[in-house]
Amino acid sequence: MPTNTQILLDHRPTHKVSPANFRIVETPVPTPGPGQVLVRHSFLSLDPYMRGRLSDAKSYAKPQEIGAVMGGGTVGVVEASNNPRFKLGDAVVGMGGWQRYSVSDGGSLRVVDAKTIPIQAYLGPVGMPGVTAWYGLNKIIAPKKGETVVVTAATGAVGSVVGQLAKLAGASAVGVAGGPEKCAYARSELGYDICVDHKSPNFVAEMKAALPKGVDGLFENVGGVPFETAARLFNDFARVAVCGAIASYDGAPPPALNLFQFLVKRIKVEGFIVSDHLALWPTALAELAGHVAAGRIRYRETVAEGLESAPEAFIGMLKGRNFGKQLVKLA
Ligand SMILES: NC(=O)c1ccc[n+]([C@@H]2O[C@H](COP(=O)([O-])OP(=O)(O)OC[C@H]3O[C@@H](n4cnc5c(N)ncnc54)[C@H](OP(=O)(O)O)[C@@H]3O)[C@@H](O)[C@H]2O)c1
């Protein structure tokens, strides 16, 4: 009898997440009931938002329940179906969680074309991270030709798409990434005009040198020193899409803001959560799929092997060890 490996939240982290916060269990593979679908997962997505859900502090989403399977995006194949919308062998994307199989009533499952685009891309550039990039860049920053857009975590799942969309819109794209390898990739593969290494001892001076015309748009994923440095270089009427603050998720203090400069430069700052904008997802996904299929949007993945590797891979991602979209290969 095949079993379903599952990872549960055992207890909440008090400071940094550790593998001990999770528990691995084996359970029987579930049988789909009337109207339900059984999905065998091929890939699990690991995302920074999961760190927030480990805490029970009030937030925009419900906390992860203790003793329950960790939530998360998955792609996989329909293995059994009692739902007329899905047939055996369909490639689907959904929220199957940190487990090898899941049963769903189909409400949050979407059939995808895994022939022209690899199935795992639906967890990356043609999935939630891609839509996040699309929304923040187009609806908040809205770059004009010739403007300069700065992107932090520039080679990550979200940032890599932001930089490429900014270039397609005719803007200059300046990335901030951790280390020379990520910066070289940002320039040569993702098309950033310049990439500044936030680990460099001369980071602040290098940012100033990279931004002689100032900053018109900032797509903020990280917080901390890169944010504070870019903020000092804002042009009048710059726009900031506050997408994430990953530097603070595992305990570090959030950056200080100089409100006065936001006033005198008339800066627009807008935080957003991509799931608030579900009506725009079909438009964004169609555009992103077109760019990916045509090779105009390129992407990179870090793939951990086997569900058991998920906790370590998740902790590594929170420390910036991933290079591109962090996935776990399950089948
Ligand atoms: N608002 C929304 O709806 C929404 C949706 C999806 C994601 N997000 C946010 O978007 C951001 C990027 O998410 P993603 O999925 O694309 O992740 P990601 O960029 O693929 O991975 C996280 C990256 O953050 C960077 N980083 C920089 N400083 C860091 C620090 N002090 N500690 C840890 N990592 C640091 C690392 O890249 P370097 O090595 O290059 O520094 C790391 O690889 C996150 O803040 C996430 O919460 C928001």
mmCIF file with all atom_site columns, C-alpha atoms and ligand atoms in Angstrom, residues 45-50 60 123 128-133 135 152-160 176-179 182-183 195-199 219-224 226 242-250 252 271-277 281 300 315-326, ligand 1:
data_model
loop_
_atom_site.group_PDB
_atom_site.id
_atom_site.type_symbol
_atom_site.label_atom_id
_atom_site.label_alt_id
_atom_site.label_comp_id
_atom_site.label_asym_id
_atom_site.label_entity_id
_atom_site.label_seq_id
_atom_site.pdbx_PDB_ins_code
_atom_site.Cartn_x
_atom_site.Cartn_y
_atom_site.Cartn_z
_atom_site.occupancy
_atom_site.B_iso_or_equiv
_atom_site.pdbx_formal_charge
_atom_site.auth_seq_id
_atom_site.auth_comp_id
_atom_site.auth_asym_id
_atom_site.auth_atom_id
_atom_site.pdbx_PDB_model_num
ATOM   1   C CA  . SER A 1 45  ? 6.549  25.481 -3.625  1.00 0.00 ? 45  SER A CA  1
ATOM   2   C CA  . LEU A 1 46  ? 8.396  26.974 -0.658  1.00 0.00 ? 46  LEU A CA  1
ATOM   3   C CA  . ASP A 1 47  ? 7.553  30.651 -0.180  1.00 0.00 ? 47  ASP A CA  1
ATOM   4   C CA  . PRO A 1 48  ? 8.595  33.346 2.296   1.00 0.00 ? 48  PRO A CA  1
ATOM   5   C CA  . TYR A 1 49  ? 4.950  33.991 3.341   1.00 0.00 ? 49  TYR A CA  1
ATOM   6   C CA  . MET A 1 50  ? 4.975  30.581 5.057   1.00 0.00 ? 50  MET A CA  1
ATOM   7   C CA  . TYR A 1 60  ? -3.764 39.213 6.672   1.00 0.00 ? 60  TYR A CA  1
ATOM   8   C CA  . LEU A 1 123 ? 4.644  27.732 -9.035  1.00 0.00 ? 123 LEU A CA  1
ATOM   9   C CA  . MET A 1 128 ? 1.729  33.304 -7.688  1.00 0.00 ? 128 MET A CA  1
ATOM   10  C CA  . PRO A 1 129 ? 5.279  34.828 -7.716  1.00 0.00 ? 129 PRO A CA  1
ATOM   11  C CA  . GLY A 1 130 ? 4.887  35.905 -11.353 1.00 0.00 ? 130 GLY A CA  1
ATOM   12  C CA  . VAL A 1 131 ? 1.521  37.539 -10.689 1.00 0.00 ? 131 VAL A CA  1
ATOM   13  C CA  . THR A 1 132 ? 3.031  39.281 -7.657  1.00 0.00 ? 132 THR A CA  1
ATOM   14  C CA  . ALA A 1 133 ? 5.756  40.753 -9.868  1.00 0.00 ? 133 ALA A CA  1
ATOM   15  C CA  . TYR A 1 135 ? 0.883  43.431 -10.083 1.00 0.00 ? 135 TYR A CA  1
ATOM   16  C CA  . THR A 1 152 ? 15.633 43.887 -4.279  1.00 0.00 ? 152 THR A CA  1
ATOM   17  C CA  . ALA A 1 153 ? 15.998 40.078 -4.113  1.00 0.00 ? 153 ALA A CA  1
ATOM   18  C CA  . ALA A 1 154 ? 16.483 40.636 -7.843  1.00 0.00 ? 154 ALA A CA  1
ATOM   19  C CA  . THR A 1 155 ? 17.147 37.022 -8.865  1.00 0.00 ? 155 THR A CA  1
ATOM   20  C CA  . GLY A 1 156 ? 14.426 35.427 -6.698  1.00 0.00 ? 156 GLY A CA  1
ATOM   21  C CA  . ALA A 1 157 ? 11.098 34.020 -7.832  1.00 0.00 ? 157 ALA A CA  1
ATOM   22  C CA  . VAL A 1 158 ? 9.355  37.418 -7.734  1.00 0.00 ? 158 VAL A CA  1
ATOM   23  C CA  . GLY A 1 159 ? 12.327 39.732 -8.353  1.00 0.00 ? 159 GLY A CA  1
ATOM   24  C CA  . SER A 1 160 ? 13.558 37.942 -11.470 1.00 0.00 ? 160 SER A CA  1
ATOM   25  C CA  . VAL A 1 176 ? 20.158 44.133 -5.681  1.00 0.00 ? 176 VAL A CA  1
ATOM   26  C CA  . ALA A 1 177 ? 21.228 40.551 -4.977  1.00 0.00 ? 177 ALA A CA  1
ATOM   27  C CA  . GLY A 1 178 ? 23.411 38.579 -2.571  1.00 0.00 ? 178 GLY A CA  1
ATOM   28  C CA  . GLY A 1 179 ? 26.823 37.663 -3.998  1.00 0.00 ? 179 GLY A CA  1
ATOM   29  C CA  . LYS A 1 182 ? 23.654 36.028 -8.371  1.00 0.00 ? 182 LYS A CA  1
ATOM   30  C CA  . CYS A 1 183 ? 24.668 39.480 -9.665  1.00 0.00 ? 183 CYS A CA  1
ATOM   31  C CA  . CYS A 1 195 ? 23.238 44.533 -10.245 1.00 0.00 ? 195 CYS A CA  1
ATOM   32  C CA  . VAL A 1 196 ? 24.644 45.588 -6.888  1.00 0.00 ? 196 VAL A CA  1
ATOM   33  C CA  . ASP A 1 197 ? 25.798 42.956 -4.398  1.00 0.00 ? 197 ASP A CA  1
ATOM   34  C CA  . HIS A 1 198 ? 24.297 43.752 -0.975  1.00 0.00 ? 198 HIS A CA  1
ATOM   35  C CA  . LYS A 1 199 ? 27.039 41.689 0.677   1.00 0.00 ? 199 LYS A CA  1
ATOM   36  C CA  . PHE A 1 219 ? 10.082 47.020 -5.922  1.00 0.00 ? 219 PHE A CA  1
ATOM   37  C CA  . GLU A 1 220 ? 10.842 46.141 -2.317  1.00 0.00 ? 220 GLU A CA  1
ATOM   38  C CA  . ASN A 1 221 ? 11.180 42.503 -1.298  1.00 0.00 ? 221 ASN A CA  1
ATOM   39  C CA  . VAL A 1 222 ? 13.699 42.661 1.524   1.00 0.00 ? 222 VAL A CA  1
ATOM   40  C CA  . GLY A 1 223 ? 13.834 45.737 3.787   1.00 0.00 ? 223 GLY A CA  1
ATOM   41  C CA  . GLY A 1 224 ? 17.016 46.521 5.711   1.00 0.00 ? 224 GLY A CA  1
ATOM   42  C CA  . PRO A 1 226 ? 19.138 47.960 0.574   1.00 0.00 ? 226 PRO A CA  1
ATOM   43  C CA  . VAL A 1 242 ? 6.087  47.138 -0.840  1.00 0.00 ? 242 VAL A CA  1
ATOM   44  C CA  . CYS A 1 243 ? 5.931  43.457 -1.660  1.00 0.00 ? 243 CYS A CA  1
ATOM   45  C CA  . GLY A 1 244 ? 7.920  41.878 1.168   1.00 0.00 ? 244 GLY A CA  1
ATOM   46  C CA  . ALA A 1 245 ? 10.391 42.431 3.980   1.00 0.00 ? 245 ALA A CA  1
ATOM   47  C CA  . ILE A 1 246 ? 12.137 39.066 4.111   1.00 0.00 ? 246 ILE A CA  1
ATOM   48  C CA  . ALA A 1 247 ? 15.116 40.388 6.084   1.00 0.00 ? 247 ALA A CA  1
ATOM   49  C CA  . SER A 1 248 ? 12.767 40.753 9.075   1.00 0.00 ? 248 SER A CA  1
ATOM   50  C CA  . TYR A 1 249 ? 10.735 37.546 8.793   1.00 0.00 ? 249 TYR A CA  1
ATOM   51  C CA  . ASP A 1 250 ? 13.013 35.459 10.979  1.00 0.00 ? 250 ASP A CA  1
ATOM   52  C CA  . ALA A 1 252 ? 15.615 40.958 12.582  1.00 0.00 ? 252 ALA A CA  1
ATOM   53  C CA  . GLY A 1 271 ? 1.887  47.653 0.234   1.00 0.00 ? 271 GLY A CA  1
ATOM   54  C CA  . PHE A 1 272 ? -0.005 44.886 -1.518  1.00 0.00 ? 272 PHE A CA  1
ATOM   55  C CA  . ILE A 1 273 ? -0.988 41.249 -1.130  1.00 0.00 ? 273 ILE A CA  1
ATOM   56  C CA  . VAL A 1 274 ? -1.353 39.446 -4.433  1.00 0.00 ? 274 VAL A CA  1
ATOM   57  C CA  . SER A 1 275 ? -4.329 37.357 -3.272  1.00 0.00 ? 275 SER A CA  1
ATOM   58  C CA  . ASP A 1 276 ? -6.365 40.567 -2.841  1.00 0.00 ? 276 ASP A CA  1
ATOM   59  C CA  . HIS A 1 277 ? -6.345 40.938 -6.634  1.00 0.00 ? 277 HIS A CA  1
ATOM   60  C CA  . TRP A 1 281 ? -4.816 36.868 -12.160 1.00 0.00 ? 281 TRP A CA  1
ATOM   61  C CA  . ARG A 1 300 ? 15.961 29.661 -12.508 1.00 0.00 ? 300 ARG A CA  1
ATOM   62  C CA  . ILE A 1 315 ? 15.126 27.506 6.375   1.00 0.00 ? 315 ILE A CA  1
ATOM   63  C CA  . GLY A 1 316 ? 17.798 27.929 3.669   1.00 0.00 ? 316 GLY A CA  1
ATOM   64  C CA  . MET A 1 317 ? 15.461 30.120 1.615   1.00 0.00 ? 317 MET A CA  1
ATOM   65  C CA  . LEU A 1 318 ? 14.867 32.394 4.609   1.00 0.00 ? 318 LEU A CA  1
ATOM   66  C CA  . LYS A 1 319 ? 18.669 32.839 4.730   1.00 0.00 ? 319 LYS A CA  1
ATOM   67  C CA  . GLY A 1 320 ? 18.967 33.559 0.985   1.00 0.00 ? 320 GLY A CA  1
ATOM   68  C CA  . ARG A 1 321 ? 20.509 30.178 0.083   1.00 0.00 ? 321 ARG A CA  1
ATOM   69  C CA  . ASN A 1 322 ? 18.063 29.666 -2.803  1.00 0.00 ? 322 ASN A CA  1
ATOM   70  C CA  . PHE A 1 323 ? 19.022 30.866 -6.276  1.00 0.00 ? 323 PHE A CA  1
ATOM   71  C CA  . GLY A 1 324 ? 15.728 31.487 -8.092  1.00 0.00 ? 324 GLY A CA  1
ATOM   72  C CA  . LYS A 1 325 ? 12.447 29.796 -7.203  1.00 0.00 ? 325 LYS A CA  1
ATOM   73  C CA  . GLN A 1 326 ? 12.752 27.345 -4.279  1.00 0.00 ? 326 GLN A CA  1
HETATM 74  N N1  . LIG B 2 .   ? 2.964  40.799 -1.276  1.00 0.00 ? 1   LIG B N1  1
HETATM 75  C C1  . LIG B 2 .   ? 2.712  39.612 -1.817  1.00 0.00 ? 1   LIG B C1  1
HETATM 76  O O1  . LIG B 2 .   ? 1.587  39.284 -2.160  1.00 0.00 ? 1   LIG B O1  1
HETATM 77  C C2  . LIG B 2 .   ? 3.852  38.661 -2.005  1.00 0.00 ? 1   LIG B C2  1
HETATM 78  C C3  . LIG B 2 .   ? 3.715  37.485 -2.750  1.00 0.00 ? 1   LIG B C3  1
HETATM 79  C C4  . LIG B 2 .   ? 4.840  36.677 -2.953  1.00 0.00 ? 1   LIG B C4  1
HETATM 80  C C5  . LIG B 2 .   ? 6.050  37.024 -2.372  1.00 0.00 ? 1   LIG B C5  1
HETATM 81  N N2  . LIG B 2 .   ? 6.126  38.149 -1.624  1.00 0.00 ? 1   LIG B N2  1
HETATM 82  C C6  . LIG B 2 .   ? 7.395  38.573 -1.025  1.00 0.00 ? 1   LIG B C6  1
HETATM 83  O O2  . LIG B 2 .   ? 8.319  38.754 -2.076  1.00 0.00 ? 1   LIG B O2  1
HETATM 84  C C7  . LIG B 2 .   ? 9.623  38.558 -1.575  1.00 0.00 ? 1   LIG B C7  1
HETATM 85  C C8  . LIG B 2 .   ? 10.366 37.590 -2.485  1.00 0.00 ? 1   LIG B C8  1
HETATM 86  O O3  . LIG B 2 .   ? 9.715  36.336 -2.431  1.00 0.00 ? 1   LIG B O3  1
HETATM 87  P P1  . LIG B 2 .   ? 10.206 35.147 -3.368  1.00 0.00 ? 1   LIG B P1  1
HETATM 88  O O4  . LIG B 2 .   ? 9.240  34.043 -3.238  1.00 0.00 ? 1   LIG B O4  1
HETATM 89  O O5  . LIG B 2 .   ? 10.524 35.685 -4.708  1.00 0.00 ? 1   LIG B O5  1
HETATM 90  O O6  . LIG B 2 .   ? 11.550 34.702 -2.632  1.00 0.00 ? 1   LIG B O6  1
HETATM 91  P P2  . LIG B 2 .   ? 13.003 34.693 -3.274  1.00 0.00 ? 1   LIG B P2  1
HETATM 92  O O7  . LIG B 2 .   ? 13.351 36.077 -3.669  1.00 0.00 ? 1   LIG B O7  1
HETATM 93  O O8  . LIG B 2 .   ? 13.054 33.639 -4.324  1.00 0.00 ? 1   LIG B O8  1
HETATM 94  O O9  . LIG B 2 .   ? 13.891 34.210 -2.059  1.00 0.00 ? 1   LIG B O9  1
HETATM 95  C C9  . LIG B 2 .   ? 14.193 35.042 -1.002  1.00 0.00 ? 1   LIG B C9  1
HETATM 96  C C10 . LIG B 2 .   ? 15.442 35.901 -1.307  1.00 0.00 ? 1   LIG B C10 1
HETATM 97  O O10 . LIG B 2 .   ? 15.490 37.027 -0.441  1.00 0.00 ? 1   LIG B O10 1
HETATM 98  C C11 . LIG B 2 .   ? 16.789 37.536 -0.460  1.00 0.00 ? 1   LIG B C11 1
HETATM 99  N N3  . LIG B 2 .   ? 17.268 38.193 0.755   1.00 0.00 ? 1   LIG B N3  1
HETATM 100 C C12 . LIG B 2 .   ? 17.803 39.402 0.820   1.00 0.00 ? 1   LIG B C12 1
HETATM 101 N N4  . LIG B 2 .   ? 18.131 39.736 2.046   1.00 0.00 ? 1   LIG B N4  1
HETATM 102 C C13 . LIG B 2 .   ? 17.818 38.725 2.824   1.00 0.00 ? 1   LIG B C13 1
HETATM 103 C C14 . LIG B 2 .   ? 17.923 38.493 4.205   1.00 0.00 ? 1   LIG B C14 1
HETATM 104 N N5  . LIG B 2 .   ? 18.423 39.372 5.058   1.00 0.00 ? 1   LIG B N5  1
HETATM 105 N N6  . LIG B 2 .   ? 17.490 37.331 4.647   1.00 0.00 ? 1   LIG B N6  1
HETATM 106 C C15 . LIG B 2 .   ? 16.998 36.423 3.804   1.00 0.00 ? 1   LIG B C15 1
HETATM 107 N N7  . LIG B 2 .   ? 16.869 36.584 2.467   1.00 0.00 ? 1   LIG B N7  1
HETATM 108 C C16 . LIG B 2 .   ? 17.266 37.736 1.993   1.00 0.00 ? 1   LIG B C16 1
HETATM 109 C C17 . LIG B 2 .   ? 17.699 36.369 -0.844  1.00 0.00 ? 1   LIG B C17 1
HETATM 110 O O11 . LIG B 2 .   ? 18.263 36.719 -2.093  1.00 0.00 ? 1   LIG B O11 1
HETATM 111 P P3  . LIG B 2 .   ? 19.709 37.407 -2.151  1.00 0.00 ? 1   LIG B P3  1
HETATM 112 O O12 . LIG B 2 .   ? 20.668 36.310 -1.808  1.00 0.00 ? 1   LIG B O12 1
HETATM 113 O O13 . LIG B 2 .   ? 19.797 37.883 -3.523  1.00 0.00 ? 1   LIG B O13 1
HETATM 114 O O14 . LIG B 2 .   ? 19.731 38.498 -1.140  1.00 0.00 ? 1   LIG B O14 1
HETATM 115 C C18 . LIG B 2 .   ? 16.746 35.195 -0.987  1.00 0.00 ? 1   LIG B C18 1
HETATM 116 O O15 . LIG B 2 .   ? 17.170 34.309 -1.994  1.00 0.00 ? 1   LIG B O15 1
HETATM 117 C C19 . LIG B 2 .   ? 9.479  38.088 -0.133  1.00 0.00 ? 1   LIG B C19 1
HETATM 118 O O16 . LIG B 2 .   ? 9.649  39.178 0.734   1.00 0.00 ? 1   LIG B O16 1
HETATM 119 C C20 . LIG B 2 .   ? 8.047  37.596 -0.081  1.00 0.00 ? 1   LIG B C20 1
HETATM 120 O O17 . LIG B 2 .   ? 7.502  37.629 1.204   1.00 0.00 ? 1   LIG B O17 1
HETATM 121 C C21 . LIG B 2 .   ? 5.057  38.950 -1.417  1.00 0.00 ? 1   LIG B C21 1
#
